[in-house]
PDB file of C-alpha atoms in Angstrom:
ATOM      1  CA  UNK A   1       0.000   0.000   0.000  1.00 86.00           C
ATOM      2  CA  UNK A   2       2.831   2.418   0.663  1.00 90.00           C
ATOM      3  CA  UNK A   3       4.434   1.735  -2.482  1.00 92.00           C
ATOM      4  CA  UNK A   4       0.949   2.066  -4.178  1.00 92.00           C
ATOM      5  CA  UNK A   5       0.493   5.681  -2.641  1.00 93.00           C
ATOM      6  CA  UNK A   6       3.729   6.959  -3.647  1.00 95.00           C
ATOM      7  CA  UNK A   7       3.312   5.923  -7.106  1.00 94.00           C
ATOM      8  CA  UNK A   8       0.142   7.425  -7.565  1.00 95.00           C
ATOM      9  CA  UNK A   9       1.205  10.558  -5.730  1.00 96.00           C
ATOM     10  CA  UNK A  10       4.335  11.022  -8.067  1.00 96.00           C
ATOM     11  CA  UNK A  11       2.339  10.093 -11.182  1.00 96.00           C
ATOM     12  CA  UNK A  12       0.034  13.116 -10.348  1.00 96.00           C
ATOM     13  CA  UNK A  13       2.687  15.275  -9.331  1.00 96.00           C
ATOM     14  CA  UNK A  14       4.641  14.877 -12.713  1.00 97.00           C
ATOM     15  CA  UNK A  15       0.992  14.860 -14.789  1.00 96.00           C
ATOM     16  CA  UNK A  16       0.299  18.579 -13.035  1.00 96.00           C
ATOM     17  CA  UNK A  17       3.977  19.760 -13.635  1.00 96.00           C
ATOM     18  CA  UNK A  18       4.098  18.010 -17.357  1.00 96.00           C
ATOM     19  CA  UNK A  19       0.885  19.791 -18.491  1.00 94.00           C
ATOM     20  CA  UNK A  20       1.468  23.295 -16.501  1.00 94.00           C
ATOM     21  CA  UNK A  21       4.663  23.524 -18.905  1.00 95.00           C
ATOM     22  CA  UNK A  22       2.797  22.678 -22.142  1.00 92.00           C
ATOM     23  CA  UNK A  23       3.615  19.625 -22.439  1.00 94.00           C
ATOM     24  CA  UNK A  24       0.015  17.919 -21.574  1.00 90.00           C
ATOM     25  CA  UNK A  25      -0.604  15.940 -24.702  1.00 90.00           C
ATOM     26  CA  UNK A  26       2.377  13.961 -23.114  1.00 93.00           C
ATOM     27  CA  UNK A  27       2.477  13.936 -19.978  1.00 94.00           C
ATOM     28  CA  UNK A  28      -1.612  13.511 -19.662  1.00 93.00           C
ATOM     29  CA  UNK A  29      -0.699   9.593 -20.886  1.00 95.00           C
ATOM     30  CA  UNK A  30       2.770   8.399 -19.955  1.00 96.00           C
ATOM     31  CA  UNK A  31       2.962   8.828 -16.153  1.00 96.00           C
ATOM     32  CA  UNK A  32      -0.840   7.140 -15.908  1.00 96.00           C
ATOM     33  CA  UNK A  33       0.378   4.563 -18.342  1.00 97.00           C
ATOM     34  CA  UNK A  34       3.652   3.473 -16.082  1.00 97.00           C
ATOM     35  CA  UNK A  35       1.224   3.946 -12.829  1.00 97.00           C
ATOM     36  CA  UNK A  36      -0.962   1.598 -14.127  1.00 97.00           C
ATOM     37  CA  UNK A  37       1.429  -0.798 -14.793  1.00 97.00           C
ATOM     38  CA  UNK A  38       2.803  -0.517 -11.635  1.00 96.00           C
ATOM     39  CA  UNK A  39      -0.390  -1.153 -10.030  1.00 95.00           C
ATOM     40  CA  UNK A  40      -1.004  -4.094 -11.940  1.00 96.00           C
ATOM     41  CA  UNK A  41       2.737  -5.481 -11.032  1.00 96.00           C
ATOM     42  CA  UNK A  42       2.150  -4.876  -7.363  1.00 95.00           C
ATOM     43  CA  UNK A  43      -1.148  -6.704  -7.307  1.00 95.00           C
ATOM     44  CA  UNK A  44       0.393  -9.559  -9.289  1.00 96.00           C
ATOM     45  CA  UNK A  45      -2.009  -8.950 -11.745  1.00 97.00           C
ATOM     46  CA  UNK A  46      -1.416  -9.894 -15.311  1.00 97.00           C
ATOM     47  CA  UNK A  47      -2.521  -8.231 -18.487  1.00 98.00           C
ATOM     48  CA  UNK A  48      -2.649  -9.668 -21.925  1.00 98.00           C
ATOM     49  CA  UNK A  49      -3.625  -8.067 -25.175  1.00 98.00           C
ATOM     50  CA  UNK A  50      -4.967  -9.036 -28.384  1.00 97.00           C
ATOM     51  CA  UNK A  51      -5.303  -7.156 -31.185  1.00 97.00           C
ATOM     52  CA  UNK A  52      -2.941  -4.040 -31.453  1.00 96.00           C
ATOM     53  CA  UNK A  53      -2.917  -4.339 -34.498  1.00 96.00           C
ATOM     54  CA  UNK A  54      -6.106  -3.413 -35.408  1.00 96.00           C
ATOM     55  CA  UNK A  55      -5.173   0.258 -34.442  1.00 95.00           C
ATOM     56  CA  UNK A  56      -2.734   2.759 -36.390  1.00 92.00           C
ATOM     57  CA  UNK A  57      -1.209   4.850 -33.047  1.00 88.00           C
ATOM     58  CA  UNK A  58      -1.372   7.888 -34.932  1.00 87.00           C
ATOM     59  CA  UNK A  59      -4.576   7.966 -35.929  1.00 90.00           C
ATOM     60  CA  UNK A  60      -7.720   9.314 -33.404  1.00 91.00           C
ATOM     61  CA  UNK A  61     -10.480   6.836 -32.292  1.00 94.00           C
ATOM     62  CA  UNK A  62     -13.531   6.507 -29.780  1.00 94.00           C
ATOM     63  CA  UNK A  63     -12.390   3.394 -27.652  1.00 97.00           C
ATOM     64  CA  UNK A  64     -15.467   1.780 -25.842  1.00 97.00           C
ATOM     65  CA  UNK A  65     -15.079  -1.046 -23.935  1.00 97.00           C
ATOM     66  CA  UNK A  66     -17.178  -2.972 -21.237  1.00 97.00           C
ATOM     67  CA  UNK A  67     -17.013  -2.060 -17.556  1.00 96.00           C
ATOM     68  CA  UNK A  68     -16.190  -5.559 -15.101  1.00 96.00           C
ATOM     69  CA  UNK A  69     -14.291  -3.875 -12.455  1.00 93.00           C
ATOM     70  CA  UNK A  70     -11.984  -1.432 -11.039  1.00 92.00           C
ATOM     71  CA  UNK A  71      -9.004  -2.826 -12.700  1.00 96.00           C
ATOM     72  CA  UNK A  72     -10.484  -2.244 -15.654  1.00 96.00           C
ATOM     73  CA  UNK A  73      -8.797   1.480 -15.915  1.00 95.00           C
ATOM     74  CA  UNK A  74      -5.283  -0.013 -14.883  1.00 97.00           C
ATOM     75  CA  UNK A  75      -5.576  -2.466 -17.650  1.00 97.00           C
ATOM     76  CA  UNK A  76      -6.532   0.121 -20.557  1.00 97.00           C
ATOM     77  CA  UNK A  77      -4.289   2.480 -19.055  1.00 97.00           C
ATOM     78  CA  UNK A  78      -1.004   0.633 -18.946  1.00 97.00           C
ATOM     79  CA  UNK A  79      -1.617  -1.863 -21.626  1.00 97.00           C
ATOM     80  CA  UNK A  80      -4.023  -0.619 -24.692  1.00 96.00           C
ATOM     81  CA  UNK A  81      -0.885   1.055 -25.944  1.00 93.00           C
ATOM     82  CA  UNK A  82      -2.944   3.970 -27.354  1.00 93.00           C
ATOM     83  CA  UNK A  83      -2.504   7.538 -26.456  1.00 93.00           C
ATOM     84  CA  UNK A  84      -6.107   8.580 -25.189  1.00 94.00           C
ATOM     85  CA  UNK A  85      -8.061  10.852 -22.540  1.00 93.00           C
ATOM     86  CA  UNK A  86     -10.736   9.005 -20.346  1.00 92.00           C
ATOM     87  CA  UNK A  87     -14.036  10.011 -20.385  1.00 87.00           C
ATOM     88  CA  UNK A  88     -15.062   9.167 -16.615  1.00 86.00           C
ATOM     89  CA  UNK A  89     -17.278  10.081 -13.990  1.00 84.00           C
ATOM     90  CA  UNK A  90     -17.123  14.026 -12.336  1.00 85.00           C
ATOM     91  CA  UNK A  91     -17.193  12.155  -9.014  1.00 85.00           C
ATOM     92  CA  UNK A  92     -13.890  11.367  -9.853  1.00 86.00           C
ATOM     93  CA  UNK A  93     -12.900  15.365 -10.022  1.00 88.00           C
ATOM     94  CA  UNK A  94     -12.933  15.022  -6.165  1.00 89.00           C
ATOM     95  CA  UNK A  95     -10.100  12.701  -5.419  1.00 90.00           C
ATOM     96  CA  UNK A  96      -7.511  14.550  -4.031  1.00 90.00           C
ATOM     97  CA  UNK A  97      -4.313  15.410  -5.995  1.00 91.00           C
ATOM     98  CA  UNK A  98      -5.669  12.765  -8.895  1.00 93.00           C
ATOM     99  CA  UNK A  99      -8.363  14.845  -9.781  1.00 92.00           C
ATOM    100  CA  UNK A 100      -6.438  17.811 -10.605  1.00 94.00           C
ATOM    101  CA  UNK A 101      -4.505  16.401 -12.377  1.00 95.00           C
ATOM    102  CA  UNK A 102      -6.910  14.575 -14.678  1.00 93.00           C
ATOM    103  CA  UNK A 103      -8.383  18.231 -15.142  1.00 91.00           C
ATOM    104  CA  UNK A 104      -5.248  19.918 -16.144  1.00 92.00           C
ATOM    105  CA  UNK A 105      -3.941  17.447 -18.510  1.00 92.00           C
ATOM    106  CA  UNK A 106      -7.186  16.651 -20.780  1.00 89.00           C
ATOM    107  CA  UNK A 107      -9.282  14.090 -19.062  1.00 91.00           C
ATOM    108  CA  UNK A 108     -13.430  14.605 -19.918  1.00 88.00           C
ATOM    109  CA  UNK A 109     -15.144  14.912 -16.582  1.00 88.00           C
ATOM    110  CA  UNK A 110     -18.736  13.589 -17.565  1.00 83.00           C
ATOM    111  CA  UNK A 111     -21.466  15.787 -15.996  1.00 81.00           C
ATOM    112  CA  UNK A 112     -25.214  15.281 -16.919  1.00 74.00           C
ATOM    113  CA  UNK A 113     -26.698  16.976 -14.278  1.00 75.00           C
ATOM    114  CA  UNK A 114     -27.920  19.703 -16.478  1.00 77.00           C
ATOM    115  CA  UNK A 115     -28.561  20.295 -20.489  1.00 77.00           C
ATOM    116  CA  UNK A 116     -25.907  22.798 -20.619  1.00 78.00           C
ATOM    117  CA  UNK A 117     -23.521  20.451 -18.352  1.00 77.00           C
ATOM    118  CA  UNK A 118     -23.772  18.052 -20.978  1.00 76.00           C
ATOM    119  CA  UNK A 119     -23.500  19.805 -24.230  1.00 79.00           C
ATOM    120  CA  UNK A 120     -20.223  21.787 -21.976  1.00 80.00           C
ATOM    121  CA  UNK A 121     -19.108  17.613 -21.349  1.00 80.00           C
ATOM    122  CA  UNK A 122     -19.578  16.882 -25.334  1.00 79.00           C
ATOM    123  CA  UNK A 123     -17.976  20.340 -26.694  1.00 80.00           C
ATOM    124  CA  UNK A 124     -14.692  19.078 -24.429  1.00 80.00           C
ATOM    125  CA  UNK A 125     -14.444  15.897 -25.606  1.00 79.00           C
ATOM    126  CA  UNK A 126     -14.728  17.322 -29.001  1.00 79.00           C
ATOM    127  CA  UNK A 127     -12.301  19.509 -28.548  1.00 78.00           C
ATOM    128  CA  UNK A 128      -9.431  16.629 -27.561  1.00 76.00           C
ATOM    129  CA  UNK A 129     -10.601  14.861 -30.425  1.00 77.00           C
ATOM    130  CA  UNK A 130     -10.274  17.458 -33.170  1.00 71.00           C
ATOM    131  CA  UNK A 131      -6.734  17.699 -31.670  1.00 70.00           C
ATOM    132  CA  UNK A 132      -5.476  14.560 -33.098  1.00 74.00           C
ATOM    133  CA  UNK A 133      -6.160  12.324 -29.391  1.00 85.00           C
ATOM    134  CA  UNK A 134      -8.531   9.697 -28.899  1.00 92.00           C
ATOM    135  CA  UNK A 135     -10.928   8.954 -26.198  1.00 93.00           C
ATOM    136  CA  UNK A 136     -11.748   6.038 -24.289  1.00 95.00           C
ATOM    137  CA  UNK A 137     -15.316   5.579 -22.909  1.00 94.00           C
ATOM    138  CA  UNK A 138     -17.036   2.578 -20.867  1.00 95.00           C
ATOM    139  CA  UNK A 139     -20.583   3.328 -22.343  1.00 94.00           C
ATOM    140  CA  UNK A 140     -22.691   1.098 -19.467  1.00 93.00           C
ATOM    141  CA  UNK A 141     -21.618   4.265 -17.805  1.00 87.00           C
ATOM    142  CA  UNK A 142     -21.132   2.190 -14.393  1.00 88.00           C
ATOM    143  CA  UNK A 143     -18.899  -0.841 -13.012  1.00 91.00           C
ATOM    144  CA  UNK A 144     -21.394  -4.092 -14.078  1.00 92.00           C
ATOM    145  CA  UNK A 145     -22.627  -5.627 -10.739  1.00 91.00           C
ATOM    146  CA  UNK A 146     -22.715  -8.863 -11.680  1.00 91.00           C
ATOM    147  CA  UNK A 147     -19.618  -9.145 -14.497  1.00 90.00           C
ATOM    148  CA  UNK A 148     -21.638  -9.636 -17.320  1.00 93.00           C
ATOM    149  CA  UNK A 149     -22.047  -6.869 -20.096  1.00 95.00           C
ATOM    150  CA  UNK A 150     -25.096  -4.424 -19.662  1.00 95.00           C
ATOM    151  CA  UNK A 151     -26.697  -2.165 -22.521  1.00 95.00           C
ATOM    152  CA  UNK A 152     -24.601   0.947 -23.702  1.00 96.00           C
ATOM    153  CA  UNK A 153     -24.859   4.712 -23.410  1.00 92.00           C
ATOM    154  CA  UNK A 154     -25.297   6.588 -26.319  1.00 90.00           C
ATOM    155  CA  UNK A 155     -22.979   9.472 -25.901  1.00 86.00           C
ATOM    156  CA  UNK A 156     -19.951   8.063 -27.391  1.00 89.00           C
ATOM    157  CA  UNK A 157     -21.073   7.243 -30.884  1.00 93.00           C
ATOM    158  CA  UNK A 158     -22.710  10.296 -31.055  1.00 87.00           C
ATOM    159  CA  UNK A 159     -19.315  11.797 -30.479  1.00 85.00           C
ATOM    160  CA  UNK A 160     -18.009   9.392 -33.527  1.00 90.00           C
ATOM    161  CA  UNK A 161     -20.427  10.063 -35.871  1.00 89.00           C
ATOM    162  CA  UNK A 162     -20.013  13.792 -35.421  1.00 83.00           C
ATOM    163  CA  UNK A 163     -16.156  13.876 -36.150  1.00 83.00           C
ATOM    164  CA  UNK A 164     -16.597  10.322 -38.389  1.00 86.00           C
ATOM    165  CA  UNK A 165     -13.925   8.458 -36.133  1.00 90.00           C
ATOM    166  CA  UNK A 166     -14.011   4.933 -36.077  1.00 94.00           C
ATOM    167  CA  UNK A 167     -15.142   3.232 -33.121  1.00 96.00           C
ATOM    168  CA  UNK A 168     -12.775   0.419 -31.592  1.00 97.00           C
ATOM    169  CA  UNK A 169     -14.760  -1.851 -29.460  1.00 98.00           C
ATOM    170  CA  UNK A 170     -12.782  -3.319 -26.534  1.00 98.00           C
ATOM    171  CA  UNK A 171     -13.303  -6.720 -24.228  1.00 98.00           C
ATOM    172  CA  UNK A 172     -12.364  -6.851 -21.081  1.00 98.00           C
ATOM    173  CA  UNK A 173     -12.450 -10.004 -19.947  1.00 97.00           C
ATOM    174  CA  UNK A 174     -11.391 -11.342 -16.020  1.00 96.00           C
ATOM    175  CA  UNK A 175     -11.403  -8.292 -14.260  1.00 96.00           C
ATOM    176  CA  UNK A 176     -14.686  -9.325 -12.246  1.00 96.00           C
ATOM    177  CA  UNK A 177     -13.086 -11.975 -11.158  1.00 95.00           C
ATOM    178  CA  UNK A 178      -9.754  -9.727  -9.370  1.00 96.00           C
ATOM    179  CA  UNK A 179     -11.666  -7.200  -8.030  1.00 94.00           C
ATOM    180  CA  UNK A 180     -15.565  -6.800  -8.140  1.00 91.00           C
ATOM    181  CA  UNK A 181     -17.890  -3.907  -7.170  1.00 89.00           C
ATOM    182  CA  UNK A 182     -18.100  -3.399  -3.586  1.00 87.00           C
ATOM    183  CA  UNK A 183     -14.951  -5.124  -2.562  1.00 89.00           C
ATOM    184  CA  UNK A 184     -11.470  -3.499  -1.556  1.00 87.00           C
ATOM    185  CA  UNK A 185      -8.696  -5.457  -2.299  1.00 89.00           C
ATOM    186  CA  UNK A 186      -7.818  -7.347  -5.509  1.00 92.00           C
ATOM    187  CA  UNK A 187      -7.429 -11.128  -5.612  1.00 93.00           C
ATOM    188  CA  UNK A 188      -4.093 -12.655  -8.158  1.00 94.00           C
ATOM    189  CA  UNK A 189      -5.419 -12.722 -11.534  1.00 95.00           C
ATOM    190  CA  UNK A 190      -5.251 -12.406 -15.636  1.00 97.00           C
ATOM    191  CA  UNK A 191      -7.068  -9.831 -17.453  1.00 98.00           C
ATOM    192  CA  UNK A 192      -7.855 -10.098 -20.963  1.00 98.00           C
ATOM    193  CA  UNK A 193      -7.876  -7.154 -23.576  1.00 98.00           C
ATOM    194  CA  UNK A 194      -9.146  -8.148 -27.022  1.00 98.00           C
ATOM    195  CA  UNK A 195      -9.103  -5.221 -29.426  1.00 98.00           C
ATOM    196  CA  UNK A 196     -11.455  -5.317 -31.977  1.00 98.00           C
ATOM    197  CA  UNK A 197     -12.017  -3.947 -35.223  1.00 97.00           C
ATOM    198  CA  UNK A 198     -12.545  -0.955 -36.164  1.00 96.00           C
ATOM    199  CA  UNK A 199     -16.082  -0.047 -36.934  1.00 96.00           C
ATOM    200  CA  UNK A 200     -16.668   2.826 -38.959  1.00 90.00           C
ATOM    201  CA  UNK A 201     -19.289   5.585 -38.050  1.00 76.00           C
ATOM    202  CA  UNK A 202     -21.894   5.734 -40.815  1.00 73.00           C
ATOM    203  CA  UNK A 203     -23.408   8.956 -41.847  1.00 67.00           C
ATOM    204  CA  UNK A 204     -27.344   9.559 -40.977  1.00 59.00           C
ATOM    205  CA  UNK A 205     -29.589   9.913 -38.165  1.00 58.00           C
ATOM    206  CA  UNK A 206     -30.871   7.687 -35.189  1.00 61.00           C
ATOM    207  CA  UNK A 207     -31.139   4.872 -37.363  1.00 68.00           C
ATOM    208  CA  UNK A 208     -27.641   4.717 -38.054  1.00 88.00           C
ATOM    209  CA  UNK A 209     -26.754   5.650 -34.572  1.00 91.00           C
ATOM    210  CA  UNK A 210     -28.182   2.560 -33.503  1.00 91.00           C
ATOM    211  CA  UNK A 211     -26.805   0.055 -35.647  1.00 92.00           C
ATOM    212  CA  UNK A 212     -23.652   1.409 -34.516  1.00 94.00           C
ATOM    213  CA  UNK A 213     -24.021   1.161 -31.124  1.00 95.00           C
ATOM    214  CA  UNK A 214     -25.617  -2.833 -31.702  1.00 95.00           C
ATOM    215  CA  UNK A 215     -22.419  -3.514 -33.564  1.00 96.00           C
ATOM    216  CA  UNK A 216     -20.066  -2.155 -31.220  1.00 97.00           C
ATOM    217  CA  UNK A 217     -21.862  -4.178 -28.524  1.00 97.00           C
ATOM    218  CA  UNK A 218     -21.898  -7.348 -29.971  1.00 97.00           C
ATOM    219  CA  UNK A 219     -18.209  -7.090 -30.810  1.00 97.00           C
ATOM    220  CA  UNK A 220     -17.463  -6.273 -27.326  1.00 98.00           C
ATOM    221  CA  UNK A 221     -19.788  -9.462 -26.165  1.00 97.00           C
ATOM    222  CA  UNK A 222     -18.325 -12.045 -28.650  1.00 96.00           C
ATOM    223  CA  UNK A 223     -15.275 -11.969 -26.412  1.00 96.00           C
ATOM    224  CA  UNK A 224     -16.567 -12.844 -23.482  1.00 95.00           C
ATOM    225  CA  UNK A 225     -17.032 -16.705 -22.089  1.00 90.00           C
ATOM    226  CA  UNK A 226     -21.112 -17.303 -22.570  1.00 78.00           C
TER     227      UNK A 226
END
């Protein structure tokens, strides 16, 4: 736990210094990425990955992937291998030192308390997208309560088909199993990250919007055990 702490206290320290200098597109990736790992490492929690090659690393994309656990984020983080901002919670704004530093280097805090919070949430994340990053979104909006995959938010192919990004749907697989919702401490493990095709954002209305968001989901679902 000490070694945990200090990790994630020097990641945030060097994300707030990193992006107060300029340098956010950077330093709003790297140190999560090695904290990640390092979390994963600690825990004795292993990470494989499937599928890299499906993605060009200099190209922008909406990454949506399904939502077992909290080891989810540590997995993406340190292993997708994909510069990206999170879209997460604005809960999350409140944890000390980490939420600043999520702010200042690019991170979308998701608010939809209000109309206007939301369209201020959507003209952010369009923002980081028109400047070359990608995104990563869990679009069951929630950690599942039971492991298995739920239905998905719309928000995130909305955000795809405005800017015509390709969506890359990504399994998680096994992180239920090392830590579920509602416990605290992870159990040894092997998380799987298959990364799927990518599924190109058609252009129309509702209609389109939802065969998108069907096909992203059933990619997603065809990795995990039945």
């Amino acid at each position: 736990m000490p070694l945990l702490l200090a990790a994630t206290i020097l990641a945030a320290l060097t994300t707030i210094v990193g992006s107060m200098l300029g340098m956010s597109r950077s330093f709003g990736y790297w140190p999560g990425h090695y904290w990640a790992r390092i979390f994963c490492v600690l825990n004795f929690v292993r990470v494989k990955v499937s599928g890299r090659e499906n993605f060009d690393k200099n190209t922008s994309y909406v990454f949506v992937a399904n939502h077992q656990g909290a080891f989810d984020i540590f997995s993406i983080y340190g292993y997708l291998g994909h510069n990206f901002r999170w879209m997460m919670k604005k809960s999350l704004e409140k944890i000390p030192l980490v939420g600043y530093s999520c702010r200042v280097s690019g991170h979308i805090y998701v608010d939809n308390s209000t109309p206007s919070a939301t369209r201020l949430t959507m003209e952010t994340a369009e923002k980081r997208l028109a400047g070359g990053l990608s995104v990563v979104v869990f679009p069951e909006g929630s950690r599942s309560r039971d492991g298995r995959i739920h239905a998905f938010r719309r928000g995130a192919f909305q955000l795809a088909m405005e800017f015509n990004l390709p969506v890359i749907p990504v399994t998680i697989d096994g992180a239920y199993r090392v830590m579920p919702r509602g416990t605290v401490l992870p159990r040894f493990g092997t998380i799987h990250l298959t990364v799927h095709k990518p599924i190109y954002a058609p252009e129309g209305g509702r209609h389109e919007l939802s065969h998108l968001m069907e096909r992203s989901f059933e990619a997603v679902a065809s990795a995990l055990p039945q």
